[in-house]
Amino acid sequence: MGVLLGFDYGTHKIGIAVGQPLTGTATPLTTLGLVNRKPDWSGISDLIAEWQPHALVVGHPFEMTDREADNAPGARRFARQLEGRFRLPVHLVDERLTSREAWSRLGSEAAADPTRVDAFAAKLILETWLND
């Protein structure tokens, strides 16, 4: 079983992590900005070519009330686009509190470079899927 890529989709940027099913762990890779309000498909394509994942995992935003968050339709659309463009299985996983946890774990590192939070949140999203 090969690696997976995890995505924390946002309206301004997308955090990306790589994970290993054998160990159930993931590592933050990068955060890509949107290009003309659309995902950086070139950057994502480069990462898929480099890592050659067998599947992709996208965070599905929910509020604490179990209601979908306002950005959930965008995340679902992004997941469908990934599947269509790259012909890979795409899994959605509840991403509740991952950004808050990322800020907490990164502490001063997050304050120095906020873009690290998105990639770290993608790591947490992917580890959630790997360990369910």
PDB file of N, CA, C and O in Angstrom, residues 15-95:
ATOM      1  N   GLY A  15      -3.810  23.473   2.548  1.00  0.00           N
ATOM      2  CA  GLY A  15      -2.714  22.778   3.205  1.00  0.00           C
ATOM      3  C   GLY A  15      -2.644  21.351   2.696  1.00  0.00           C
ATOM      4  O   GLY A  15      -3.681  20.720   2.433  1.00  0.00           O
ATOM      5  N   ILE A  16      -1.411  20.832   2.554  1.00  0.00           N
ATOM      6  CA  ILE A  16      -1.228  19.489   2.004  1.00  0.00           C
ATOM      7  C   ILE A  16      -0.238  18.721   2.860  1.00  0.00           C
ATOM      8  O   ILE A  16       0.792  19.261   3.290  1.00  0.00           O
ATOM      9  N   ALA A  17      -0.556  17.448   3.093  1.00  0.00           N
ATOM     10  CA  ALA A  17       0.307  16.559   3.875  1.00  0.00           C
ATOM     11  C   ALA A  17       0.414  15.223   3.156  1.00  0.00           C
ATOM     12  O   ALA A  17      -0.418  14.884   2.313  1.00  0.00           O
ATOM     13  N   VAL A  18       1.443  14.467   3.499  1.00  0.00           N
ATOM     14  CA  VAL A  18       1.627  13.126   2.958  1.00  0.00           C
ATOM     15  C   VAL A  18       1.578  12.141   4.130  1.00  0.00           C
ATOM     16  O   VAL A  18       2.069  12.441   5.220  1.00  0.00           O
ATOM     17  N   GLY A  19       0.953  10.986   3.900  1.00  0.00           N
ATOM     18  CA  GLY A  19       0.803  10.013   4.971  1.00  0.00           C
ATOM     19  C   GLY A  19       1.068   8.595   4.515  1.00  0.00           C
ATOM     20  O   GLY A  19       0.983   8.278   3.324  1.00  0.00           O
ATOM     21  N   GLN A  20       1.355   7.765   5.491  1.00  0.00           N
ATOM     22  CA  GLN A  20       1.724   6.375   5.271  1.00  0.00           C
ATOM     23  C   GLN A  20       0.743   5.464   6.014  1.00  0.00           C
ATOM     24  O   GLN A  20       0.698   5.492   7.248  1.00  0.00           O
ATOM     25  N   PRO A  21      -0.041   4.661   5.290  1.00  0.00           N
ATOM     26  CA  PRO A  21      -0.985   3.762   5.953  1.00  0.00           C
ATOM     27  C   PRO A  21      -0.320   2.753   6.893  1.00  0.00           C
ATOM     28  O   PRO A  21      -0.901   2.387   7.908  1.00  0.00           O
ATOM     29  N   LEU A  22       0.872   2.317   6.569  1.00  0.00           N
ATOM     30  CA  LEU A  22       1.551   1.320   7.396  1.00  0.00           C
ATOM     31  C   LEU A  22       1.773   1.823   8.817  1.00  0.00           C
ATOM     32  O   LEU A  22       1.554   1.099   9.790  1.00  0.00           O
ATOM     33  N   THR A  23       2.179   3.082   8.956  1.00  0.00           N
ATOM     34  CA  THR A  23       2.445   3.648  10.279  1.00  0.00           C
ATOM     35  C   THR A  23       1.281   4.456  10.828  1.00  0.00           C
ATOM     36  O   THR A  23       1.248   4.769  12.021  1.00  0.00           O
ATOM     37  N   GLY A  24       0.335   4.843   9.957  1.00  0.00           N
ATOM     38  CA  GLY A  24      -0.788   5.659  10.385  1.00  0.00           C
ATOM     39  C   GLY A  24      -0.394   7.096  10.698  1.00  0.00           C
ATOM     40  O   GLY A  24      -1.098   7.798  11.405  1.00  0.00           O
ATOM     41  N   THR A  25       0.747   7.525  10.169  1.00  0.00           N
ATOM     42  CA  THR A  25       1.237   8.875  10.448  1.00  0.00           C
ATOM     43  C   THR A  25       1.298   9.699   9.166  1.00  0.00           C
ATOM     44  O   THR A  25       1.327   9.164   8.063  1.00  0.00           O
ATOM     45  N   ALA A  26       1.360  11.015   9.366  1.00  0.00           N
ATOM     46  CA  ALA A  26       1.436  11.935   8.230  1.00  0.00           C
ATOM     47  C   ALA A  26       2.426  13.048   8.569  1.00  0.00           C
ATOM     48  O   ALA A  26       2.733  13.298   9.728  1.00  0.00           O
ATOM     49  N   THR A  27       2.889  13.711   7.514  1.00  0.00           N
ATOM     50  CA  THR A  27       3.846  14.805   7.631  1.00  0.00           C
ATOM     51  C   THR A  27       3.338  15.989   6.816  1.00  0.00           C
ATOM     52  O   THR A  27       2.953  15.813   5.661  1.00  0.00           O
ATOM     53  N   PRO A  28       3.345  17.183   7.404  1.00  0.00           N
ATOM     54  CA  PRO A  28       2.951  18.362   6.622  1.00  0.00           C
ATOM     55  C   PRO A  28       3.915  18.560   5.451  1.00  0.00           C
ATOM     56  O   PRO A  28       5.125  18.401   5.612  1.00  0.00           O
ATOM     57  N   LEU A  29       3.375  18.897   4.278  1.00  0.00           N
ATOM     58  CA  LEU A  29       4.221  19.139   3.103  1.00  0.00           C
ATOM     59  C   LEU A  29       4.333  20.626   2.788  1.00  0.00           C
ATOM     60  O   LEU A  29       5.411  21.194   2.794  1.00  0.00           O
ATOM     61  N   THR A  30       3.195  21.228   2.460  1.00  0.00           N
ATOM     62  CA  THR A  30       3.219  22.609   1.993  1.00  0.00           C
ATOM     63  C   THR A  30       1.823  23.204   2.069  1.00  0.00           C
ATOM     64  O   THR A  30       0.839  22.484   2.286  1.00  0.00           O
ATOM     65  N   THR A  31       1.756  24.488   1.852  1.00  0.00           N
ATOM     66  CA  THR A  31       0.483  25.185   1.712  1.00  0.00           C
ATOM     67  C   THR A  31       0.522  25.933   0.389  1.00  0.00           C
ATOM     68  O   THR A  31       1.468  26.672   0.123  1.00  0.00           O
ATOM     69  N   LEU A  32      -0.482  25.692  -0.445  1.00  0.00           N
ATOM     70  CA  LEU A  32      -0.573  26.352  -1.746  1.00  0.00           C
ATOM     71  C   LEU A  32      -1.667  27.401  -1.711  1.00  0.00           C
ATOM     72  O   LEU A  32      -2.769  27.143  -1.220  1.00  0.00           O
ATOM     73  N   GLY A  33      -1.376  28.568  -2.231  1.00  0.00           N
ATOM     74  CA  GLY A  33      -2.389  29.603  -2.367  1.00  0.00           C
ATOM     75  C   GLY A  33      -3.292  29.287  -3.546  1.00  0.00           C
ATOM     76  O   GLY A  33      -2.930  28.522  -4.438  1.00  0.00           O
ATOM     77  N   LEU A  34      -4.473  29.879  -3.551  1.00  0.00           N
ATOM     78  CA  LEU A  34      -5.350  29.734  -4.704  1.00  0.00           C
ATOM     79  C   LEU A  34      -4.858  30.657  -5.817  1.00  0.00           C
ATOM     80  O   LEU A  34      -4.224  31.671  -5.555  1.00  0.00           O
ATOM     81  N   VAL A  35      -5.114  30.267  -7.058  1.00  0.00           N
ATOM     82  CA  VAL A  35      -4.722  31.048  -8.227  1.00  0.00           C
ATOM     83  C   VAL A  35      -6.007  31.506  -8.912  1.00  0.00           C
ATOM     84  O   VAL A  35      -6.798  30.672  -9.357  1.00  0.00           O
ATOM     85  N   ASN A  36      -6.215  32.805  -8.949  1.00  0.00           N
ATOM     86  CA  ASN A  36      -7.457  33.352  -9.504  1.00  0.00           C
ATOM     87  C   ASN A  36      -8.687  32.718  -8.853  1.00  0.00           C
ATOM     88  O   ASN A  36      -9.621  32.302  -9.529  1.00  0.00           O
ATOM     89  N   ARG A  37      -8.638  32.574  -7.517  1.00  0.00           N
ATOM     90  CA  ARG A  37      -9.719  32.010  -6.702  1.00  0.00           C
ATOM     91  C   ARG A  37     -10.002  30.542  -7.002  1.00  0.00           C
ATOM     92  O   ARG A  37     -11.081  30.034  -6.703  1.00  0.00           O
ATOM     93  N   LYS A  38      -9.029  29.863  -7.611  1.00  0.00           N
ATOM     94  CA  LYS A  38      -9.167  28.433  -7.900  1.00  0.00           C
ATOM     95  C   LYS A  38      -7.956  27.700  -7.337  1.00  0.00           C
ATOM     96  O   LYS A  38      -6.888  28.292  -7.171  1.00  0.00           O
ATOM     97  N   PRO A  39      -8.111  26.391  -7.064  1.00  0.00           N
ATOM     98  CA  PRO A  39      -6.955  25.634  -6.564  1.00  0.00           C
ATOM     99  C   PRO A  39      -5.762  25.745  -7.515  1.00  0.00           C
ATOM    100  O   PRO A  39      -5.928  25.877  -8.730  1.00  0.00           O
ATOM    101  N   ASP A  40      -4.582  25.695  -6.965  1.00  0.00           N
ATOM    102  CA  ASP A  40      -3.342  25.710  -7.750  1.00  0.00           C
ATOM    103  C   ASP A  40      -3.146  24.311  -8.340  1.00  0.00           C
ATOM    104  O   ASP A  40      -2.409  23.485  -7.815  1.00  0.00           O
ATOM    105  N   TRP A  41      -3.852  24.048  -9.448  1.00  0.00           N
ATOM    106  CA  TRP A  41      -3.842  22.707 -10.034  1.00  0.00           C
ATOM    107  C   TRP A  41      -2.450  22.298 -10.485  1.00  0.00           C
ATOM    108  O   TRP A  41      -2.089  21.128 -10.408  1.00  0.00           O
ATOM    109  N   SER A  42      -1.656  23.231 -10.935  1.00  0.00           N
ATOM    110  CA  SER A  42      -0.291  22.916 -11.345  1.00  0.00           C
ATOM    111  C   SER A  42       0.529  22.444 -10.145  1.00  0.00           C
ATOM    112  O   SER A  42       1.244  21.440 -10.220  1.00  0.00           O
ATOM    113  N   GLY A  43       0.438  23.160  -9.041  1.00  0.00           N
ATOM    114  CA  GLY A  43       1.161  22.769  -7.831  1.00  0.00           C
ATOM    115  C   GLY A  43       0.690  21.431  -7.296  1.00  0.00           C
ATOM    116  O   GLY A  43       1.493  20.588  -6.880  1.00  0.00           O
ATOM    117  N   ILE A  44      -0.627  21.204  -7.319  1.00  0.00           N
ATOM    118  CA  ILE A  44      -1.179  19.925  -6.859  1.00  0.00           C
ATOM    119  C   ILE A  44      -0.726  18.803  -7.787  1.00  0.00           C
ATOM    120  O   ILE A  44      -0.330  17.720  -7.331  1.00  0.00           O
ATOM    121  N   SER A  45      -0.750  19.050  -9.083  1.00  0.00           N
ATOM    122  CA  SER A  45      -0.306  18.053 -10.055  1.00  0.00           C
ATOM    123  C   SER A  45       1.154  17.675  -9.824  1.00  0.00           C
ATOM    124  O   SER A  45       1.516  16.493  -9.888  1.00  0.00           O
ATOM    125  N   ASP A  46       1.992  18.672  -9.543  1.00  0.00           N
ATOM    126  CA  ASP A  46       3.411  18.398  -9.266  1.00  0.00           C
ATOM    127  C   ASP A  46       3.565  17.505  -8.042  1.00  0.00           C
ATOM    128  O   ASP A  46       4.384  16.577  -8.045  1.00  0.00           O
ATOM    129  N   LEU A  47       2.788  17.769  -6.992  1.00  0.00           N
ATOM    130  CA  LEU A  47       2.877  16.953  -5.776  1.00  0.00           C
ATOM    131  C   LEU A  47       2.387  15.528  -6.025  1.00  0.00           C
ATOM    132  O   LEU A  47       2.965  14.562  -5.527  1.00  0.00           O
ATOM    133  N   ILE A  48       1.331  15.394  -6.806  1.00  0.00           N
ATOM    134  CA  ILE A  48       0.825  14.049  -7.123  1.00  0.00           C
ATOM    135  C   ILE A  48       1.841  13.290  -7.963  1.00  0.00           C
ATOM    136  O   ILE A  48       2.086  12.101  -7.734  1.00  0.00           O
ATOM    137  N   ALA A  49       2.488  13.960  -8.908  1.00  0.00           N
ATOM    138  CA  ALA A  49       3.518  13.309  -9.714  1.00  0.00           C
ATOM    139  C   ALA A  49       4.710  12.900  -8.841  1.00  0.00           C
ATOM    140  O   ALA A  49       5.283  11.814  -9.023  1.00  0.00           O
ATOM    141  N   GLU A  50       5.073  13.737  -7.900  1.00  0.00           N
ATOM    142  CA  GLU A  50       6.221  13.448  -7.035  1.00  0.00           C
ATOM    143  C   GLU A  50       5.942  12.308  -6.062  1.00  0.00           C
ATOM    144  O   GLU A  50       6.759  11.407  -5.902  1.00  0.00           O
ATOM    145  N   TRP A  51       4.778  12.328  -5.405  1.00  0.00           N
ATOM    146  CA  TRP A  51       4.483  11.355  -4.351  1.00  0.00           C
ATOM    147  C   TRP A  51       3.751  10.117  -4.853  1.00  0.00           C
ATOM    148  O   TRP A  51       3.745   9.097  -4.175  1.00  0.00           O
ATOM    149  N   GLN A  52       3.093  10.216  -6.001  1.00  0.00           N
ATOM    150  CA  GLN A  52       2.333   9.111  -6.587  1.00  0.00           C
ATOM    151  C   GLN A  52       1.432   8.411  -5.563  1.00  0.00           C
ATOM    152  O   GLN A  52       1.547   7.203  -5.320  1.00  0.00           O
ATOM    153  N   PRO A  53       0.514   9.165  -4.967  1.00  0.00           N
ATOM    154  CA  PRO A  53      -0.367   8.569  -3.957  1.00  0.00           C
ATOM    155  C   PRO A  53      -1.359   7.602  -4.579  1.00  0.00           C
ATOM    156  O   PRO A  53      -1.694   7.708  -5.753  1.00  0.00           O
ATOM    157  N   HIS A  54      -1.823   6.658  -3.755  1.00  0.00           N
ATOM    158  CA  HIS A  54      -2.856   5.744  -4.252  1.00  0.00           C
ATOM    159  C   HIS A  54      -4.256   6.254  -3.926  1.00  0.00           C
ATOM    160  O   HIS A  54      -5.235   5.737  -4.448  1.00  0.00           O
ATOM    161  N   ALA A  55      -4.348   7.270  -3.065  1.00  0.00           N
ATOM    162  CA  ALA A  55      -5.639   7.876  -2.745  1.00  0.00           C
ATOM    163  C   ALA A  55      -5.396   9.260  -2.145  1.00  0.00           C
ATOM    164  O   ALA A  55      -4.276   9.589  -1.734  1.00  0.00           O
ATOM    165  N   LEU A  56      -6.474  10.053  -2.093  1.00  0.00           N
ATOM    166  CA  LEU A  56      -6.416  11.407  -1.561  1.00  0.00           C
ATOM    167  C   LEU A  56      -7.486  11.554  -0.485  1.00  0.00           C
ATOM    168  O   LEU A  56      -8.545  10.924  -0.564  1.00  0.00           O
ATOM    169  N   VAL A  57      -7.201  12.373   0.522  1.00  0.00           N
ATOM    170  CA  VAL A  57      -8.134  12.602   1.625  1.00  0.00           C
ATOM    171  C   VAL A  57      -8.346  14.108   1.762  1.00  0.00           C
ATOM    172  O   VAL A  57      -7.377  14.867   1.834  1.00  0.00           O
ATOM    173  N   VAL A  58      -9.607  14.522   1.792  1.00  0.00           N
ATOM    174  CA  VAL A  58      -9.950  15.938   1.895  1.00  0.00           C
ATOM    175  C   VAL A  58     -10.758  16.144   3.173  1.00  0.00           C
ATOM    176  O   VAL A  58     -11.697  15.385   3.458  1.00  0.00           O
ATOM    177  N   GLY A  59     -10.408  17.183   3.921  1.00  0.00           N
ATOM    178  CA  GLY A  59     -11.159  17.519   5.120  1.00  0.00           C
ATOM    179  C   GLY A  59     -12.544  18.026   4.784  1.00  0.00           C
ATOM    180  O   GLY A  59     -12.723  18.856   3.892  1.00  0.00           O
ATOM    181  N   HIS A  60     -13.549  17.489   5.489  1.00  0.00           N
ATOM    182  CA  HIS A  60     -14.941  17.886   5.310  1.00  0.00           C
ATOM    183  C   HIS A  60     -15.326  18.742   6.518  1.00  0.00           C
ATOM    184  O   HIS A  60     -15.423  18.234   7.628  1.00  0.00           O
ATOM    185  N   PRO A  61     -15.524  20.041   6.315  1.00  0.00           N
ATOM    186  CA  PRO A  61     -15.761  20.954   7.434  1.00  0.00           C
ATOM    187  C   PRO A  61     -17.136  20.801   8.082  1.00  0.00           C
ATOM    188  O   PRO A  61     -18.164  20.844   7.397  1.00  0.00           O
ATOM    189  N   PHE A  62     -17.127  20.627   9.404  1.00  0.00           N
ATOM    190  CA  PHE A  62     -18.349  20.586  10.204  1.00  0.00           C
ATOM    191  C   PHE A  62     -18.205  21.538  11.380  1.00  0.00           C
ATOM    192  O   PHE A  62     -17.104  21.785  11.865  1.00  0.00           O
ATOM    193  N   GLU A  63     -19.335  22.037  11.842  1.00  0.00           N
ATOM    194  CA  GLU A  63     -19.368  22.813  13.067  1.00  0.00           C
ATOM    195  C   GLU A  63     -19.560  21.858  14.244  1.00  0.00           C
ATOM    196  O   GLU A  63     -19.897  20.683  14.045  1.00  0.00           O
ATOM    197  N   MET A  64     -19.391  22.346  15.440  1.00  0.00           N
ATOM    198  CA  MET A  64     -19.533  21.494  16.620  1.00  0.00           C
ATOM    199  C   MET A  64     -20.958  20.985  16.798  1.00  0.00           C
ATOM    200  O   MET A  64     -21.181  19.991  17.476  1.00  0.00           O
ATOM    201  N   THR A  65     -21.923  21.623  16.148  1.00  0.00           N
ATOM    202  CA  THR A  65     -23.326  21.213  16.230  1.00  0.00           C
ATOM    203  C   THR A  65     -23.653  20.089  15.248  1.00  0.00           C
ATOM    204  O   THR A  65     -24.822  19.729  15.106  1.00  0.00           O
ATOM    205  N   ASP A  66     -22.644  19.562  14.554  1.00  0.00           N
ATOM    206  CA  ASP A  66     -22.799  18.537  13.520  1.00  0.00           C
ATOM    207  C   ASP A  66     -23.389  19.084  12.223  1.00  0.00           C
ATOM    208  O   ASP A  66     -23.685  18.324  11.306  1.00  0.00           O
ATOM    209  N   ARG A  67     -23.553  20.379  12.131  1.00  0.00           N
ATOM    210  CA  ARG A  67     -23.993  21.033  10.899  1.00  0.00           C
ATOM    211  C   ARG A  67     -22.768  21.273  10.035  1.00  0.00           C
ATOM    212  O   ARG A  67     -21.703  21.601  10.531  1.00  0.00           O
ATOM    213  N   GLU A  68     -22.929  21.086   8.711  1.00  0.00           N
ATOM    214  CA  GLU A  68     -21.832  21.397   7.808  1.00  0.00           C
ATOM    215  C   GLU A  68     -21.450  22.868   7.944  1.00  0.00           C
ATOM    216  O   GLU A  68     -22.325  23.728   8.058  1.00  0.00           O
ATOM    217  N   ALA A  69     -20.174  23.149   7.918  1.00  0.00           N
ATOM    218  CA  ALA A  69     -19.698  24.523   7.961  1.00  0.00           C
ATOM    219  C   ALA A  69     -19.975  25.199   6.620  1.00  0.00           C
ATOM    220  O   ALA A  69     -20.217  24.535   5.603  1.00  0.00           O
ATOM    221  N   ASP A  70     -19.905  26.517   6.612  1.00  0.00           N
ATOM    222  CA  ASP A  70     -20.208  27.285   5.404  1.00  0.00           C
ATOM    223  C   ASP A  70     -19.302  26.928   4.229  1.00  0.00           C
ATOM    224  O   ASP A  70     -19.710  27.037   3.076  1.00  0.00           O
ATOM    225  N   ASN A  71     -18.066  26.523   4.505  1.00  0.00           N
ATOM    226  CA  ASN A  71     -17.136  26.200   3.415  1.00  0.00           C
ATOM    227  C   ASN A  71     -17.190  24.730   3.002  1.00  0.00           C
ATOM    228  O   ASN A  71     -16.407  24.296   2.160  1.00  0.00           O
ATOM    229  N   ALA A  72     -18.119  23.948   3.531  1.00  0.00           N
ATOM    230  CA  ALA A  72     -18.227  22.530   3.170  1.00  0.00           C
ATOM    231  C   ALA A  72     -18.542  22.309   1.683  1.00  0.00           C
ATOM    232  O   ALA A  72     -17.940  21.424   1.062  1.00  0.00           O
ATOM    233  N   PRO A  73     -19.447  23.078   1.072  1.00  0.00           N
ATOM    234  CA  PRO A  73     -19.694  22.862  -0.360  1.00  0.00           C
ATOM    235  C   PRO A  73     -18.420  23.045  -1.202  1.00  0.00           C
ATOM    236  O   PRO A  73     -18.189  22.292  -2.144  1.00  0.00           O
ATOM    237  N   GLY A  74     -17.592  24.020  -0.852  1.00  0.00           N
ATOM    238  CA  GLY A  74     -16.333  24.225  -1.570  1.00  0.00           C
ATOM    239  C   GLY A  74     -15.391  23.046  -1.407  1.00  0.00           C
ATOM    240  O   GLY A  74     -14.734  22.624  -2.359  1.00  0.00           O
ATOM    241  N   ALA A  75     -15.327  22.497  -0.196  1.00  0.00           N
ATOM    242  CA  ALA A  75     -14.463  21.333   0.054  1.00  0.00           C
ATOM    243  C   ALA A  75     -14.959  20.114  -0.719  1.00  0.00           C
ATOM    244  O   ALA A  75     -14.160  19.366  -1.294  1.00  0.00           O
ATOM    245  N   ARG A  76     -16.276  19.908  -0.755  1.00  0.00           N
ATOM    246  CA  ARG A  76     -16.823  18.774  -1.522  1.00  0.00           C
ATOM    247  C   ARG A  76     -16.561  18.953  -3.012  1.00  0.00           C
ATOM    248  O   ARG A  76     -16.208  18.001  -3.709  1.00  0.00           O
ATOM    249  N   ARG A  77     -16.715  20.180  -3.509  1.00  0.00           N
ATOM    250  CA  ARG A  77     -16.437  20.459  -4.928  1.00  0.00           C
ATOM    251  C   ARG A  77     -14.963  20.195  -5.236  1.00  0.00           C
ATOM    252  O   ARG A  77     -14.626  19.567  -6.238  1.00  0.00           O
ATOM    253  N   PHE A  78     -14.075  20.647  -4.353  1.00  0.00           N
ATOM    254  CA  PHE A  78     -12.648  20.404  -4.520  1.00  0.00           C
ATOM    255  C   PHE A  78     -12.362  18.896  -4.560  1.00  0.00           C
ATOM    256  O   PHE A  78     -11.597  18.426  -5.405  1.00  0.00           O
ATOM    257  N   ALA A  79     -12.997  18.126  -3.696  1.00  0.00           N
ATOM    258  CA  ALA A  79     -12.806  16.671  -3.681  1.00  0.00           C
ATOM    259  C   ALA A  79     -13.244  16.049  -5.009  1.00  0.00           C
ATOM    260  O   ALA A  79     -12.547  15.188  -5.569  1.00  0.00           O
ATOM    261  N   ARG A  80     -14.389  16.473  -5.529  1.00  0.00           N
ATOM    262  CA  ARG A  80     -14.864  15.957  -6.825  1.00  0.00           C
ATOM    263  C   ARG A  80     -13.898  16.326  -7.949  1.00  0.00           C
ATOM    264  O   ARG A  80     -13.626  15.518  -8.843  1.00  0.00           O
ATOM    265  N   GLN A  81     -13.373  17.563  -7.908  1.00  0.00           N
ATOM    266  CA  GLN A  81     -12.426  17.996  -8.936  1.00  0.00           C
ATOM    267  C   GLN A  81     -11.135  17.185  -8.865  1.00  0.00           C
ATOM    268  O   GLN A  81     -10.581  16.812  -9.905  1.00  0.00           O
ATOM    269  N   LEU A  82     -10.654  16.915  -7.664  1.00  0.00           N
ATOM    270  CA  LEU A  82      -9.454  16.077  -7.521  1.00  0.00           C
ATOM    271  C   LEU A  82      -9.676  14.706  -8.162  1.00  0.00           C
ATOM    272  O   LEU A  82      -8.836  14.212  -8.916  1.00  0.00           O
ATOM    273  N   GLU A  83     -10.810  14.108  -7.835  1.00  0.00           N
ATOM    274  CA  GLU A  83     -11.121  12.777  -8.364  1.00  0.00           C
ATOM    275  C   GLU A  83     -11.204  12.798  -9.886  1.00  0.00           C
ATOM    276  O   GLU A  83     -10.656  11.918 -10.566  1.00  0.00           O
ATOM    277  N   GLY A  84     -11.866  13.807 -10.428  1.00  0.00           N
ATOM    278  CA  GLY A  84     -12.011  13.906 -11.879  1.00  0.00           C
ATOM    279  C   GLY A  84     -10.697  14.175 -12.595  1.00  0.00           C
ATOM    280  O   GLY A  84     -10.425  13.593 -13.647  1.00  0.00           O
ATOM    281  N   ARG A  85      -9.875  15.036 -12.040  1.00  0.00           N
ATOM    282  CA  ARG A  85      -8.610  15.404 -12.690  1.00  0.00           C
ATOM    283  C   ARG A  85      -7.555  14.314 -12.610  1.00  0.00           C
ATOM    284  O   ARG A  85      -6.797  14.104 -13.547  1.00  0.00           O
ATOM    285  N   PHE A  86      -7.474  13.659 -11.455  1.00  0.00           N
ATOM    286  CA  PHE A  86      -6.347  12.752 -11.231  1.00  0.00           C
ATOM    287  C   PHE A  86      -6.737  11.280 -11.214  1.00  0.00           C
ATOM    288  O   PHE A  86      -5.874  10.413 -11.094  1.00  0.00           O
ATOM    289  N   ARG A  87      -8.028  11.006 -11.345  1.00  0.00           N
ATOM    290  CA  ARG A  87      -8.513   9.618 -11.413  1.00  0.00           C
ATOM    291  C   ARG A  87      -7.999   8.770 -10.247  1.00  0.00           C
ATOM    292  O   ARG A  87      -7.572   7.631 -10.419  1.00  0.00           O
ATOM    293  N   LEU A  88      -8.067   9.376  -9.060  1.00  0.00           N
ATOM    294  CA  LEU A  88      -7.671   8.686  -7.833  1.00  0.00           C
ATOM    295  C   LEU A  88      -8.868   8.662  -6.887  1.00  0.00           C
ATOM    296  O   LEU A  88      -9.700   9.575  -6.918  1.00  0.00           O
ATOM    297  N   PRO A  89      -8.956   7.644  -6.031  1.00  0.00           N
ATOM    298  CA  PRO A  89     -10.018   7.662  -5.026  1.00  0.00           C
ATOM    299  C   PRO A  89      -9.821   8.856  -4.089  1.00  0.00           C
ATOM    300  O   PRO A  89      -8.690   9.162  -3.704  1.00  0.00           O
ATOM    301  N   VAL A  90     -10.914   9.523  -3.756  1.00  0.00           N
ATOM    302  CA  VAL A  90     -10.869  10.664  -2.838  1.00  0.00           C
ATOM    303  C   VAL A  90     -11.839  10.379  -1.697  1.00  0.00           C
ATOM    304  O   VAL A  90     -12.995  10.049  -1.913  1.00  0.00           O
ATOM    305  N   HIS A  91     -11.331  10.507  -0.478  1.00  0.00           N
ATOM    306  CA  HIS A  91     -12.129  10.264   0.725  1.00  0.00           C
ATOM    307  C   HIS A  91     -12.308  11.571   1.475  1.00  0.00           C
ATOM    308  O   HIS A  91     -11.359  12.354   1.605  1.00  0.00           O
ATOM    309  N   LEU A  92     -13.522  11.797   1.971  1.00  0.00           N
ATOM    310  CA  LEU A  92     -13.799  12.951   2.824  1.00  0.00           C
ATOM    311  C   LEU A  92     -13.756  12.491   4.280  1.00  0.00           C
ATOM    312  O   LEU A  92     -14.236  11.402   4.603  1.00  0.00           O
ATOM    313  N   VAL A  93     -13.176  13.336   5.147  1.00  0.00           N
ATOM    314  CA  VAL A  93     -13.129  13.006   6.569  1.00  0.00           C
ATOM    315  C   VAL A  93     -13.452  14.264   7.375  1.00  0.00           C
ATOM    316  O   VAL A  93     -13.071  15.373   6.987  1.00  0.00           O
ATOM    317  N   ASP A  94     -14.162  14.079   8.457  1.00  0.00           N
ATOM    318  CA  ASP A  94     -14.538  15.179   9.346  1.00  0.00           C
ATOM    319  C   ASP A  94     -13.271  15.888   9.823  1.00  0.00           C
ATOM    320  O   ASP A  94     -12.377  15.269  10.395  1.00  0.00           O
ATOM    321  N   GLU A  95     -13.198  17.176   9.564  1.00  0.00           N
ATOM    322  CA  GLU A  95     -11.991  17.924   9.922  1.00  0.00           C
ATOM    323  C   GLU A  95     -12.215  18.839  11.123  1.00  0.00           C
ATOM    324  O   GLU A  95     -11.412  19.722  11.402  1.00  0.00           O
TER     325      GLU A  95
END
